[in-house]
mmCIF file of C-alpha atoms in Angstrom:
data_model
loop_
_atom_site.group_PDB
_atom_site.id
_atom_site.type_symbol
_atom_site.label_atom_id
_atom_site.label_comp_id
_atom_site.label_asym_id
_atom_site.label_seq_id
_atom_site.Cartn_x
_atom_site.Cartn_y
_atom_site.Cartn_z
ATOM 1 C CA MET A 1 223.249 48.114 -35.032
ATOM 2 C CA GLY A 2 224.070 48.852 -38.677
ATOM 3 C CA ILE A 3 227.383 47.989 -40.320
ATOM 4 C CA ALA A 4 228.361 51.676 -40.483
ATOM 5 C CA ASN A 5 227.839 52.077 -36.740
ATOM 6 C CA GLN A 6 229.737 48.866 -36.051
ATOM 7 C CA ASP A 7 232.698 50.217 -38.037
ATOM 8 C CA ALA A 8 232.447 53.503 -36.169
ATOM 9 C CA MET A 9 232.455 51.616 -32.855
ATOM 10 C CA LYS A 10 235.641 49.783 -33.876
ATOM 11 C CA GLN A 11 237.366 53.031 -34.893
ATOM 12 C CA PHE A 12 236.228 54.652 -31.667
ATOM 13 C CA GLN A 13 237.603 51.757 -29.611
ATOM 14 C CA LEU A 14 240.967 51.954 -31.401
ATOM 15 C CA LEU A 15 241.252 55.619 -30.468
ATOM 16 C CA ILE A 16 240.263 54.853 -26.857
ATOM 17 C CA ASN A 17 242.972 52.173 -26.712
ATOM 18 C CA GLU A 18 245.569 54.555 -28.137
ATOM 19 C CA VAL A 19 244.764 57.211 -25.559
ATOM 20 C CA ASP A 20 244.467 54.711 -22.698
ATOM 21 C CA GLY A 21 247.888 53.202 -23.376
ATOM 22 C CA SER A 22 249.561 56.607 -23.629
ATOM 23 C CA LEU A 23 248.069 58.195 -20.518
ATOM 24 C CA LYS A 24 248.005 55.605 -17.747
ATOM 25 C CA ASN A 25 249.380 57.195 -14.566
ATOM 26 C CA SER A 26 250.456 60.363 -16.392
ATOM 27 C CA PHE A 27 247.685 62.884 -15.645
ATOM 28 C CA GLU A 28 249.553 64.361 -12.704
ATOM 29 C CA LYS A 29 252.585 65.046 -14.894
ATOM 30 C CA PRO A 30 253.007 68.431 -16.588
ATOM 31 C CA ILE A 31 253.126 68.658 -20.358
ATOM 32 C CA ILE A 32 256.743 69.539 -21.083
ATOM 33 C CA PRO A 33 258.630 71.321 -22.464
ATOM 34 C CA PRO A 34 256.708 74.618 -22.150
ATOM 35 C CA GLU A 35 256.788 74.989 -25.938
ATOM 36 C CA LEU A 36 254.706 71.824 -26.265
ATOM 37 C CA TYR A 37 252.200 73.072 -23.692
ATOM 38 C CA ARG A 38 251.971 76.375 -25.574
ATOM 39 C CA ALA A 39 251.341 74.449 -28.811
ATOM 40 C CA VAL A 40 248.536 72.512 -27.120
ATOM 41 C CA ARG A 41 247.011 75.748 -25.813
ATOM 42 C CA ASP A 42 247.172 77.347 -29.270
ATOM 43 C CA SER A 43 245.302 74.439 -30.852
ATOM 44 C CA GLN A 44 242.915 73.412 -28.034
ATOM 45 C CA LEU A 45 241.156 76.672 -27.246
ATOM 46 C CA VAL A 46 239.743 76.590 -23.714
ATOM 47 C CA GLY A 47 239.944 79.090 -20.870
ATOM 48 C CA LEU A 48 238.295 80.688 -17.856
ATOM 49 C CA SER A 49 236.814 84.079 -18.756
ATOM 50 C CA GLY A 50 235.245 84.935 -15.391
ATOM 51 C CA TYR A 51 232.220 84.116 -13.247
ATOM 52 C CA SER A 52 228.458 84.379 -13.626
ATOM 53 C CA LYS A 53 226.304 86.625 -11.457
ATOM 54 C CA GLU A 54 225.570 83.540 -9.334
ATOM 55 C CA GLY A 55 229.260 82.800 -8.932
ATOM 56 C CA LEU A 56 229.605 79.931 -11.415
ATOM 57 C CA PRO A 57 232.880 79.754 -13.376
ATOM 58 C CA VAL A 58 232.488 80.682 -17.053
ATOM 59 C CA ILE A 59 234.491 78.352 -19.292
ATOM 60 C CA ALA A 60 235.063 79.563 -22.863
ATOM 61 C CA VAL A 61 235.678 77.004 -25.618
ATOM 62 C CA GLY A 62 236.810 77.891 -29.139
ATOM 63 C CA VAL A 63 235.229 74.930 -30.902
ATOM 64 C CA GLY A 64 235.449 76.262 -34.440
ATOM 65 C CA GLN A 65 239.129 77.202 -34.345
ATOM 66 C CA SER A 66 240.554 74.395 -32.220
ATOM 67 C CA THR A 67 242.666 72.456 -34.702
ATOM 68 C CA PHE A 68 244.146 69.711 -32.464
ATOM 69 C CA ASP A 69 247.048 69.460 -34.870
ATOM 70 C CA LYS A 70 250.088 70.624 -32.866
ATOM 71 C CA ALA A 71 250.565 67.547 -30.674
ATOM 72 C CA SER A 72 249.589 63.883 -30.478
ATOM 73 C CA VAL A 73 246.092 62.858 -29.363
ATOM 74 C CA HIS A 74 247.040 61.826 -25.843
ATOM 75 C CA TYR A 75 248.398 65.310 -25.011
ATOM 76 C CA TYR A 76 245.028 66.861 -25.827
ATOM 77 C CA VAL A 77 243.182 64.348 -23.665
ATOM 78 C CA GLN A 78 245.771 64.790 -20.896
ATOM 79 C CA SER A 79 245.375 68.568 -21.054
ATOM 80 C CA HIS A 80 241.585 68.308 -20.979
ATOM 81 C CA ILE A 81 241.617 66.080 -17.895
ATOM 82 C CA GLN A 82 244.122 68.330 -16.124
ATOM 83 C CA MET A 83 241.817 71.298 -16.699
ATOM 84 C CA ASN A 84 238.910 69.282 -15.301
ATOM 85 C CA GLU A 85 240.953 68.392 -12.233
ATOM 86 C CA TYR A 86 242.031 71.986 -11.697
ATOM 87 C CA ARG A 87 238.408 73.096 -11.998
ATOM 88 C CA ASP A 88 237.247 70.533 -9.410
ATOM 89 C CA ARG A 89 240.158 70.898 -6.981
ATOM 90 C CA VAL A 90 240.871 74.630 -7.179
ATOM 91 C CA VAL A 91 238.361 76.731 -9.170
ATOM 92 C CA LEU A 92 235.082 75.346 -7.784
ATOM 93 C CA PRO A 93 236.266 75.257 -4.133
ATOM 94 C CA ALA A 94 237.487 78.863 -4.470
ATOM 95 C CA ALA A 95 234.113 79.895 -5.943
ATOM 96 C CA THR A 96 232.343 78.075 -3.093
ATOM 97 C CA LYS A 97 234.397 79.937 -0.483
ATOM 98 C CA LYS A 98 233.821 83.289 -2.155
ATOM 99 C CA GLN A 99 230.051 82.806 -2.537
ATOM 100 C CA GLY A 100 229.510 81.251 0.877
ATOM 101 C CA ARG A 101 227.528 78.407 -0.682
ATOM 102 C CA HIS A 102 228.395 75.219 -2.531
ATOM 103 C CA ILE A 103 229.332 75.755 -6.191
ATOM 104 C CA SER A 104 229.667 72.480 -8.106
ATOM 105 C CA THR A 105 228.970 73.409 -11.737
ATOM 106 C CA CYS A 106 230.122 75.882 -14.378
ATOM 107 C CA LEU A 107 228.774 77.593 -17.483
ATOM 108 C CA LYS A 108 230.333 76.947 -20.875
ATOM 109 C CA VAL A 109 230.312 79.341 -23.827
ATOM 110 C CA LEU A 110 231.108 77.516 -27.073
ATOM 111 C CA ASP A 111 232.338 79.678 -29.935
ATOM 112 C CA MET A 112 231.673 78.187 -33.376
ATOM 113 C CA THR A 113 233.547 80.903 -35.282
ATOM 114 C CA GLY A 114 235.497 79.333 -38.133
ATOM 115 C CA LEU A 115 233.799 75.922 -37.973
ATOM 116 C CA LYS A 116 234.444 74.167 -41.290
ATOM 117 C CA LEU A 117 233.882 70.804 -42.909
ATOM 118 C CA SER A 118 237.491 69.959 -42.083
ATOM 119 C CA ALA A 119 236.370 69.673 -38.445
ATOM 120 C CA LEU A 120 235.214 66.172 -39.411
ATOM 121 C CA ASN A 121 238.724 64.967 -38.568
ATOM 122 C CA GLN A 122 238.258 66.060 -34.933
ATOM 123 C CA ILE A 123 234.911 64.424 -34.225
ATOM 124 C CA LYS A 124 236.284 61.117 -32.927
ATOM 125 C CA LEU A 125 238.703 62.861 -30.541
ATOM 126 C CA LEU A 126 235.940 65.143 -29.261
ATOM 127 C CA THR A 127 233.686 62.129 -28.777
ATOM 128 C CA VAL A 128 236.381 60.407 -26.688
ATOM 129 C CA ILE A 129 236.741 63.532 -24.543
ATOM 130 C CA SER A 130 232.968 63.800 -24.153
ATOM 131 C CA THR A 131 232.655 60.144 -23.156
ATOM 132 C CA ILE A 132 235.446 60.455 -20.575
ATOM 133 C CA ASP A 133 233.648 63.490 -19.133
ATOM 134 C CA ASP A 134 230.335 61.632 -18.940
ATOM 135 C CA LEU A 135 231.930 58.787 -16.989
ATOM 136 C CA ASN A 136 234.338 60.679 -14.735
ATOM 137 C CA TYR A 137 232.941 64.222 -14.460
ATOM 138 C CA PRO A 138 229.142 63.942 -14.674
ATOM 139 C CA GLU A 139 226.859 66.941 -14.288
ATOM 140 C CA LYS A 140 229.641 69.524 -14.089
ATOM 141 C CA THR A 141 228.118 71.942 -16.628
ATOM 142 C CA ASP A 142 224.954 73.844 -15.782
ATOM 143 C CA THR A 143 224.373 75.394 -19.231
ATOM 144 C CA TYR A 144 226.053 75.322 -22.646
ATOM 145 C CA TYR A 145 225.754 78.585 -24.591
ATOM 146 C CA ILE A 146 226.579 78.213 -28.298
ATOM 147 C CA VAL A 147 227.497 81.413 -30.157
ATOM 148 C CA ASN A 148 228.748 82.646 -33.553
ATOM 149 C CA VAL A 149 226.967 79.790 -35.279
ATOM 150 C CA PRO A 150 227.763 79.201 -38.998
ATOM 151 C CA TYR A 151 225.621 77.231 -41.458
ATOM 152 C CA VAL A 152 227.731 74.096 -40.959
ATOM 153 C CA PHE A 153 226.696 73.909 -37.305
ATOM 154 C CA SER A 154 223.057 74.808 -37.962
ATOM 155 C CA ALA A 155 222.702 71.980 -40.481
ATOM 156 C CA CYS A 156 224.249 69.403 -38.147
ATOM 157 C CA TRP A 157 222.339 70.627 -35.095
ATOM 158 C CA LYS A 158 218.996 69.849 -36.734
ATOM 159 C CA VAL A 159 219.842 66.152 -37.035
ATOM 160 C CA VAL A 160 221.924 65.797 -33.857
ATOM 161 C CA LYS A 161 219.505 67.489 -31.437
ATOM 162 C CA PRO A 162 216.913 64.666 -31.523
ATOM 163 C CA LEU A 163 219.666 62.136 -30.666
ATOM 164 C CA LEU A 164 220.671 63.888 -27.448
ATOM 165 C CA GLN A 165 219.272 62.864 -24.095
ATOM 166 C CA GLU A 166 216.568 65.187 -22.795
ATOM 167 C CA ARG A 167 218.669 66.309 -19.814
ATOM 168 C CA THR A 168 221.449 67.323 -22.226
ATOM 169 C CA ARG A 169 219.119 69.134 -24.644
ATOM 170 C CA ARG A 170 217.720 71.216 -21.772
ATOM 171 C CA LYS A 171 221.200 72.512 -20.984
ATOM 172 C CA ILE A 172 221.985 73.770 -24.501
ATOM 173 C CA GLN A 173 221.086 77.264 -25.685
ATOM 174 C CA VAL A 174 221.967 78.339 -29.224
ATOM 175 C CA LEU A 175 222.226 82.145 -29.190
ATOM 176 C CA GLN A 176 222.072 84.672 -32.019
ATOM 177 C CA ASN A 177 225.355 86.105 -33.284
ATOM 178 C CA CYS A 178 227.923 86.420 -30.474
ATOM 179 C CA GLY A 179 225.229 86.079 -27.806
ATOM 180 C CA ARG A 180 226.339 89.189 -25.953
ATOM 181 C CA ASP A 181 222.893 90.490 -24.923
ATOM 182 C CA GLU A 182 221.673 87.110 -23.666
ATOM 183 C CA LEU A 183 224.917 86.367 -21.836
ATOM 184 C CA LEU A 184 224.838 89.742 -20.074
ATOM 185 C CA LYS A 185 221.695 88.515 -18.316
ATOM 186 C CA VAL A 186 223.732 85.868 -16.500
ATOM 187 C CA MET A 187 227.201 87.471 -16.263
ATOM 188 C CA ASP A 188 228.812 90.897 -16.146
ATOM 189 C CA TYR A 189 230.582 92.394 -19.161
ATOM 190 C CA ALA A 190 233.980 91.743 -17.584
ATOM 191 C CA SER A 191 233.270 87.987 -17.556
ATOM 192 C CA LEU A 192 232.199 87.796 -21.201
ATOM 193 C CA PRO A 193 234.631 85.745 -23.282
ATOM 194 C CA HIS A 194 236.587 87.995 -25.640
ATOM 195 C CA PHE A 195 234.734 86.615 -28.678
ATOM 196 C CA CYS A 196 231.408 87.841 -27.216
ATOM 197 C CA ARG A 197 232.428 91.435 -26.538
ATOM 198 C CA LYS A 198 231.222 92.815 -29.875
ATOM 199 C CA GLU A 199 228.352 91.946 -32.158
ATOM 200 C CA ARG A 200 230.914 91.261 -34.872
ATOM 201 C CA SER A 201 233.291 89.506 -32.567
ATOM 202 C CA GLY A 202 235.836 88.111 -35.019
ATOM 203 C CA SER A 203 238.287 85.360 -34.227
ATOM 204 C CA SER A 204 238.304 83.184 -31.149
ATOM 205 C CA ARG A 205 242.071 83.222 -31.167
ATOM 206 C CA HIS A 206 242.635 86.917 -30.600
ATOM 207 C CA SER A 207 241.269 89.629 -28.370
ATOM 208 C CA GLU A 208 239.290 92.454 -29.897
ATOM 209 C CA ASN A 209 241.899 95.005 -28.810
ATOM 210 C CA GLY A 210 245.152 95.217 -26.944
ATOM 211 C CA THR A 211 243.524 95.395 -23.496
ATOM 212 C CA THR A 212 241.034 92.522 -23.567
ATOM 213 C CA GLU A 213 242.596 89.329 -22.314
ATOM 214 C CA ASN A 214 242.367 86.255 -24.518
ATOM 215 C CA CYS A 215 241.461 83.573 -21.989
ATOM 216 C CA PHE A 216 242.693 80.846 -24.371
ATOM 217 C CA SER A 217 246.248 82.138 -24.278
ATOM 218 C CA TYR A 218 249.102 80.278 -22.627
ATOM 219 C CA ASP A 219 249.988 83.643 -21.046
ATOM 220 C CA SER A 220 246.562 84.168 -19.456
ATOM 221 C CA ALA A 221 246.352 84.141 -15.653
ATOM 222 C CA PHE A 222 244.204 80.994 -15.677
ATOM 223 C CA HIS A 223 246.601 78.909 -17.752
ATOM 224 C CA GLN A 224 249.660 80.139 -15.882
ATOM 225 C CA GLN A 225 248.044 79.178 -12.568
ATOM 226 C CA LEU A 226 246.914 75.834 -13.993
ATOM 227 C CA TYR A 227 250.375 75.028 -15.340
ATOM 228 C CA ASN A 228 252.024 75.942 -12.032
ATOM 229 C CA TYR A 229 249.510 73.770 -10.188
ATOM 230 C CA ILE A 230 250.278 70.744 -12.356
ATOM 231 C CA HIS A 231 254.007 71.303 -11.856
ATOM 232 C CA GLN A 232 253.482 71.419 -8.088
ATOM 233 C CA GLN A 233 251.452 68.206 -8.147
ATOM 234 C CA GLY A 234 254.130 66.491 -10.211
ATOM 235 C CA ALA A 235 256.851 67.614 -7.808
ATOM 236 C CA VAL A 236 255.084 65.986 -4.857
ATOM 237 C CA ARG A 237 255.446 62.573 -6.532
ATOM 238 C CA GLU A 238 252.828 61.016 -4.275
ATOM 239 C CA PRO A 239 249.603 59.297 -5.347
ATOM 240 C CA ILE A 240 246.716 61.725 -5.512
ATOM 241 C CA VAL A 241 243.686 60.597 -3.529
ATOM 242 C CA PRO A 242 240.661 60.739 -5.842
ATOM 243 C CA ILE A 243 237.997 63.247 -4.934
ATOM 244 C CA LYS A 244 234.332 62.346 -5.184
ATOM 245 C CA GLN A 245 233.954 63.297 -8.837
ATOM 246 C CA GLY A 246 237.007 63.328 -11.004
ATOM 247 C CA SER A 247 240.477 61.884 -10.586
ATOM 248 C CA PHE A 248 243.739 62.066 -12.431
ATOM 249 C CA HIS A 249 243.431 58.282 -12.715
ATOM 250 C CA VAL A 250 240.263 58.365 -14.775
ATOM 251 C CA ASP A 251 238.405 55.448 -16.268
ATOM 252 C CA PHE A 252 238.585 54.984 -20.021
ATOM 253 C CA PRO A 253 235.120 53.911 -21.096
ATOM 254 C CA GLU A 254 233.861 51.457 -23.600
ATOM 255 C CA PRO A 255 232.373 53.445 -26.479
ATOM 256 C CA ASP A 256 228.811 54.506 -25.727
ATOM 257 C CA PRO A 257 226.586 53.479 -28.681
ATOM 258 C CA ARG A 258 224.667 56.762 -28.353
ATOM 259 C CA ASP A 259 227.868 58.822 -28.630
ATOM 260 C CA VAL A 260 229.032 56.755 -31.590
ATOM 261 C CA GLU A 261 225.670 57.247 -33.311
ATOM 262 C CA ILE A 262 225.880 61.021 -32.802
ATOM 263 C CA ALA A 263 229.448 61.121 -34.141
ATOM 264 C CA LYS A 264 228.419 59.024 -37.153
ATOM 265 C CA THR A 265 225.424 61.274 -37.815
ATOM 266 C CA ILE A 266 227.625 64.387 -37.748
ATOM 267 C CA GLU A 267 230.109 62.681 -40.060
ATOM 268 C CA THR A 268 227.320 61.796 -42.505
ATOM 269 C CA GLU A 269 225.963 65.350 -42.514
ATOM 270 C CA PHE A 270 229.436 66.777 -43.093
ATOM 271 C CA HIS A 271 229.916 64.459 -46.066
ATOM 272 C CA LYS A 272 226.531 65.509 -47.488
ATOM 273 C CA MET A 273 227.495 69.177 -47.263
ATOM 274 C CA GLU A 274 230.915 68.483 -48.714
ATOM 275 C CA ASN A 275 229.387 66.614 -51.678
ATOM 276 C CA HIS A 276 226.858 69.410 -52.171
ATOM 277 C CA ASN A 277 229.609 72.048 -52.165
ATOM 278 C CA ASN A 278 231.693 70.000 -54.621
ATOM 279 C CA ALA A 279 228.711 69.613 -56.941
ATOM 280 C CA LEU A 280 227.964 73.333 -56.742
ATOM 281 C CA SER A 281 231.598 74.191 -57.462
ATOM 282 C CA TYR A 282 231.582 71.825 -60.465
ATOM 283 C CA SER A 283 228.393 73.430 -61.792
ATOM 284 C CA MET A 284 229.831 76.932 -61.442
ATOM 285 C CA ASN A 285 232.969 75.875 -63.275
ATOM 286 C CA GLY A 286 230.777 74.461 -66.041
ATOM 287 C CA LEU A 287 228.949 77.768 -66.335
ATOM 288 C CA LYS A 288 232.220 79.621 -66.716
ATOM 289 C CA VAL A 289 233.381 77.227 -69.425
ATOM 290 C CA ASN A 290 230.102 77.523 -71.337
ATOM 291 C CA GLY A 291 230.226 81.271 -70.954
ATOM 292 C CA ASP A 292 233.622 81.404 -72.605
#
């Protein structure tokens, strides 16, 4: 392993330790006060937009506009795990009952609208979340649909794709524009995330009009039900018996060298683009000066 990857492993482990120490035995506790939970929701854009034609929950994720800057790291990890638990304990069992057959996975639609080079600061946190998912919630996503893809993502995807495991690559579909036409093959219009409703879908943060629900919102039905569920679990004040996959008392993994390599590769590509943009900006400024 190269020196750069060794340094990345150390940084990754420091973040794991920070999160681990902050969250032990706290996953069943609600994030309070409500203003803090709202701040987390406004900066970690995730929600349930509906169900596929086969009955799988459709999870929308606003990757490009999630800033993770309104609360400390452990609140974002805590929130992520609570959503996983709610999915496994409430959403999937309800889908199973409705469909009359076992439903154990979901679909995820990842919106890259607004993705910028500044997202580099979030990579380590996202890698921690991904690693926790791999260890505690394996094989919970049937397909990842990636939409509203900017150049920043396209450039990184070319170098990251070969590093992914084959089973992961098979699950990922990068769609054109907002992906509406392709997504309508697997879900009804009512289940489309709000950022996929129009060809020029705009921001992940806001609905396209006053009637389309923003599934990321703290005020959405999903997040209100989730928050009430966590409050109810906290009020019980009894240990929660782990279910087969997923538990509030999750394991915090040692950094996976593959994940660290992917994070380092993305970081390197972001720096290359940043340097290229800086050089281009400097050249343009030089042209203006010479023109004067």
